[in-house]
Coordinates of C-alpha atoms in Angstrom, one line a residue:
M1 CA 26.2 27.9 -31.8
Q2 CA 28.6 26.6 -29.2
S3 CA 28.3 23.5 -27.0
V4 CA 29.2 23.5 -23.3
S5 CA 32.8 22.3 -23.0
P6 CA 33.1 18.7 -21.7
G7 CA 33.8 18.8 -17.9
A8 CA 32.7 22.4 -17.5
V9 CA 29.9 23.3 -15.1
T10 CA 26.8 24.4 -17.1
R11 CA 25.6 27.9 -16.1
V12 CA 21.9 28.0 -15.8
V13 CA 19.2 30.7 -15.3
I14 CA 15.8 29.8 -14.0
A15 CA 12.8 31.9 -15.2
D16 CA 9.5 31.3 -13.4
D17 CA 7.1 33.5 -11.6
H18 CA 6.8 31.2 -8.6
A19 CA 9.7 31.7 -6.1
Q20 CA 9.1 28.3 -4.5
Y21 CA 9.4 26.5 -7.9
R22 CA 12.7 28.3 -8.6
R23 CA 14.1 27.2 -5.2
G24 CA 13.1 23.6 -5.9
M25 CA 14.5 23.7 -9.4
Q26 CA 17.8 25.1 -8.2
I27 CA 18.2 22.2 -5.8
V28 CA 17.5 19.8 -8.8
V29 CA 19.9 21.6 -11.1
E30 CA 22.8 21.7 -8.7
L31 CA 22.2 18.2 -7.3
E32 CA 25.1 16.4 -9.1
G33 CA 27.5 19.4 -9.4
T34 CA 27.4 19.4 -13.2
A35 CA 25.3 22.6 -13.4
R36 CA 25.0 25.7 -11.3
V37 CA 22.2 28.3 -11.1
V38 CA 23.8 31.7 -11.8
G39 CA 20.6 33.8 -12.0
E40 CA 16.8 33.8 -11.9
A41 CA 13.9 35.8 -13.1
S42 CA 10.2 36.0 -12.4
N43 CA 9.0 37.3 -15.8
G44 CA 10.2 37.6 -19.4
D45 CA 11.6 41.1 -19.0
E46 CA 13.8 40.1 -16.1
A47 CA 14.9 37.0 -17.9
L48 CA 16.1 39.0 -20.9
A49 CA 18.0 41.4 -18.6
V50 CA 19.6 38.6 -16.6
C51 CA 20.6 36.7 -19.7
T52 CA 22.0 39.7 -21.4
R53 CA 24.1 40.4 -18.3
L54 CA 25.2 36.9 -17.4
R55 CA 25.1 35.1 -20.8
P56 CA 24.3 31.7 -19.3
D57 CA 24.6 28.4 -21.2
I58 CA 21.0 27.4 -20.6
V59 CA 17.7 29.0 -19.4
L60 CA 14.9 27.0 -17.9
M61 CA 12.0 29.1 -19.0
D62 CA 8.4 28.9 -17.8
V63 CA 6.0 29.3 -20.8
R64 CA 3.3 31.1 -18.7
M65 CA 4.6 34.2 -16.8
P66 CA 3.0 37.6 -16.2
G67 CA 3.8 40.4 -18.5
V68 CA 6.2 39.2 -21.2
G69 CA 5.7 35.5 -21.3
G70 CA 8.2 32.7 -21.9
I71 CA 7.8 32.4 -25.7
E72 CA 8.4 36.1 -26.4
A73 CA 11.2 36.1 -23.8
C74 CA 12.7 33.2 -25.7
R75 CA 12.6 35.0 -28.9
R76 CA 14.2 38.1 -27.4
I77 CA 16.9 36.2 -25.6
R78 CA 17.8 34.2 -28.7
W79 CA 18.2 37.5 -30.6
A80 CA 20.3 39.2 -27.8
V81 CA 22.3 36.2 -26.6
P82 CA 22.3 33.7 -29.5
E83 CA 24.7 31.3 -27.7
T84 CA 22.3 30.8 -24.8
R85 CA 20.0 27.8 -25.3
I86 CA 16.5 27.7 -23.8
I87 CA 14.5 24.9 -22.4
M88 CA 10.8 25.7 -22.1
L89 CA 8.8 24.5 -19.1
T90 CA 5.1 23.8 -19.1
M91 CA 2.5 22.2 -16.9
S92 CA 0.5 20.6 -19.7
D93 CA 1.4 18.0 -22.4
E94 CA -1.3 19.6 -24.6
E95 CA 0.5 22.9 -24.5
D96 CA -0.7 24.9 -27.6
D97 CA 2.5 27.0 -27.5
L98 CA 4.8 24.0 -28.3
F99 CA 5.4 24.8 -31.9
E100 CA 5.5 28.6 -31.3
A101 CA 8.3 28.0 -28.7
I102 CA 10.3 25.9 -31.2
K103 CA 9.8 28.7 -33.9
A104 CA 11.0 31.2 -31.3
G105 CA 14.3 29.3 -31.0
A106 CA 13.8 27.0 -28.0
S107 CA 16.1 24.0 -27.9
G108 CA 13.7 21.9 -25.9
Y109 CA 10.4 21.5 -24.1
L110 CA 9.9 19.8 -20.7
L111 CA 6.9 19.1 -18.6
K112 CA 7.3 20.6 -15.1
D113 CA 6.4 17.4 -13.4
V114 CA 9.2 15.3 -14.9
P115 CA 11.7 13.7 -12.4
G116 CA 14.8 15.6 -11.5
E117 CA 17.1 13.2 -13.3
E118 CA 15.2 14.0 -16.6
V119 CA 15.8 17.7 -16.0
L120 CA 19.5 17.1 -15.5
A121 CA 19.6 14.8 -18.6
A122 CA 17.9 17.5 -20.6
I123 CA 20.3 20.2 -19.5
G124 CA 23.2 17.9 -20.4
R125 CA 21.8 17.0 -23.9
V126 CA 20.9 20.6 -24.8
G127 CA 24.4 21.6 -23.6
E128 CA 25.8 19.2 -26.1
G129 CA 23.7 20.7 -28.9
Q130 CA 20.8 18.3 -29.0
A131 CA 17.1 19.1 -28.8
I132 CA 14.6 17.9 -26.2
I133 CA 10.9 17.1 -26.9
P134 CA 9.0 14.8 -24.5
A135 CA 7.6 11.7 -26.1
S136 CA 4.2 12.6 -24.8
M137 CA 4.3 15.8 -26.9
A138 CA 5.7 14.4 -30.1
A139 CA 2.2 13.8 -31.6
T140 CA 1.4 17.5 -31.1
L141 CA 4.6 18.5 -32.9
L142 CA 4.2 16.0 -35.7
T143 CA 0.6 17.3 -36.3
E144 CA 1.9 20.8 -36.7
F145 CA 4.7 19.5 -39.0
A146 CA 2.1 17.8 -41.2
R147 CA 0.0 21.0 -41.4
L148 CA 3.1 23.0 -42.5
S149 CA 4.1 20.5 -45.1
H150 CA 0.9 21.3 -46.9
D151 CA 1.2 25.0 -46.5
P152 CA 2.9 26.5 -49.6
E153 CA 4.2 29.6 -47.7
P154 CA 6.6 28.4 -44.9
L155 CA 10.0 27.3 -46.0
Q156 CA 9.2 27.6 -49.7
R157 CA 10.9 30.9 -50.3
S158 CA 14.0 31.1 -52.5
L159 CA 16.8 30.0 -50.3
P160 CA 20.5 29.6 -50.9
P161 CA 21.3 25.9 -51.8
L162 CA 23.0 23.8 -49.2
T163 CA 26.2 22.1 -50.0
D164 CA 26.4 18.2 -50.1
R165 CA 28.2 18.3 -46.7
E166 CA 25.6 20.6 -45.2
V167 CA 22.9 18.2 -46.3
E168 CA 24.7 15.4 -44.6
V169 CA 25.0 17.4 -41.4
L170 CA 21.3 18.4 -41.6
R171 CA 20.2 14.8 -42.0
L172 CA 22.1 13.9 -38.8
V173 CA 20.8 16.9 -37.0
A174 CA 17.3 15.8 -37.9
R175 CA 18.0 12.4 -36.3
G176 CA 18.8 14.2 -33.0
Q177 CA 22.5 13.6 -33.1
A178 CA 24.8 16.0 -31.1
N179 CA 27.7 17.8 -32.7
R180 CA 30.2 15.3 -31.3
E181 CA 28.2 12.3 -32.8
I182 CA 28.0 14.1 -36.2
A183 CA 31.7 14.7 -36.1
E184 CA 32.4 11.1 -35.5
A185 CA 30.0 9.9 -38.2
L186 CA 31.4 12.2 -40.8
V187 CA 35.1 12.0 -39.6
I188 CA 35.4 15.8 -39.2
S189 CA 36.1 18.0 -36.3
E190 CA 33.4 19.2 -33.9
N191 CA 34.2 22.8 -34.7
T192 CA 33.6 22.0 -38.4
V193 CA 30.2 20.6 -37.5
K194 CA 29.4 23.7 -35.5
N195 CA 30.3 25.9 -38.5
H196 CA 28.1 23.7 -40.8
V197 CA 25.1 24.0 -38.4
R198 CA 25.5 27.7 -38.1
N199 CA 25.7 28.0 -41.9
I200 CA 22.6 25.8 -42.4
L201 CA 20.5 27.9 -40.0
E202 CA 21.6 31.1 -41.6
K203 CA 21.0 29.9 -45.2
L204 CA 17.5 28.5 -44.3
H205 CA 16.6 31.5 -42.1
L206 CA 15.9 29.2 -39.1
H207 CA 16.5 29.8 -35.4
S208 CA 17.2 26.3 -34.0
R209 CA 18.2 22.7 -34.6
V210 CA 14.6 21.7 -34.1
E211 CA 13.4 23.9 -36.9
A212 CA 16.2 22.5 -39.1
A213 CA 14.9 19.0 -38.3
V214 CA 11.4 20.2 -39.4
Y215 CA 12.9 21.5 -42.7
A216 CA 14.7 18.2 -43.3
H217 CA 11.5 16.2 -42.8
Q218 CA 9.5 18.6 -45.0
K219 CA 12.0 18.3 -47.8
H220 CA 12.1 14.5 -47.5
L221 CA 15.8 14.5 -46.7
I222 CA 15.5 11.6 -44.3
P223 CA 15.4 8.2 -46.1
T224 CA 12.2 6.4 -45.0
D225 CA 14.1 3.1 -44.6
E226 CA 16.4 4.4 -41.9

């Protein structure tokens, strides 16, 4: 899982079934010159085809699209182009698909009516390897986490043990720290952090940093006094 190189222009694909929204979002994305829209799609099938061909850094993906929707498209893109990160877009802060999107491998979730500067900030943070969940949707996510913590099935299978260093990295991932911040905290290189994160996801059979954070909280790896 690679981060966007510092100073590089982030390559973005916009997937939404409304052409006018795509035009407006392109203006927002390219406003500061830090990101550029390299492709667009009006449904999930098109999004998969565009991402497979262009291999963008980030996709802004509408949850609700005709035919193949955003969540299924997210799952397929993460399989076909694992280095591409996906930010889901939704109209409602009560979106029932929030947790399904996270399980599908989404790196973040944004409400469509957030200010343009928040969209740009989200693109920047996700490009650095962080995860984005709006504060207004945190309660929904925590409710689902609580349900899963009492479910004996998810994440309880026999899994390869994590090394002490991987546990340290996982704890910092769960606190929302980017690879660069983790590297500084543990006095290791950013590439080493990336390798640890990749190994953690593979060992735990997870798809994203958000799912890794869920795992860390379920396993009580985050001290309550921090």
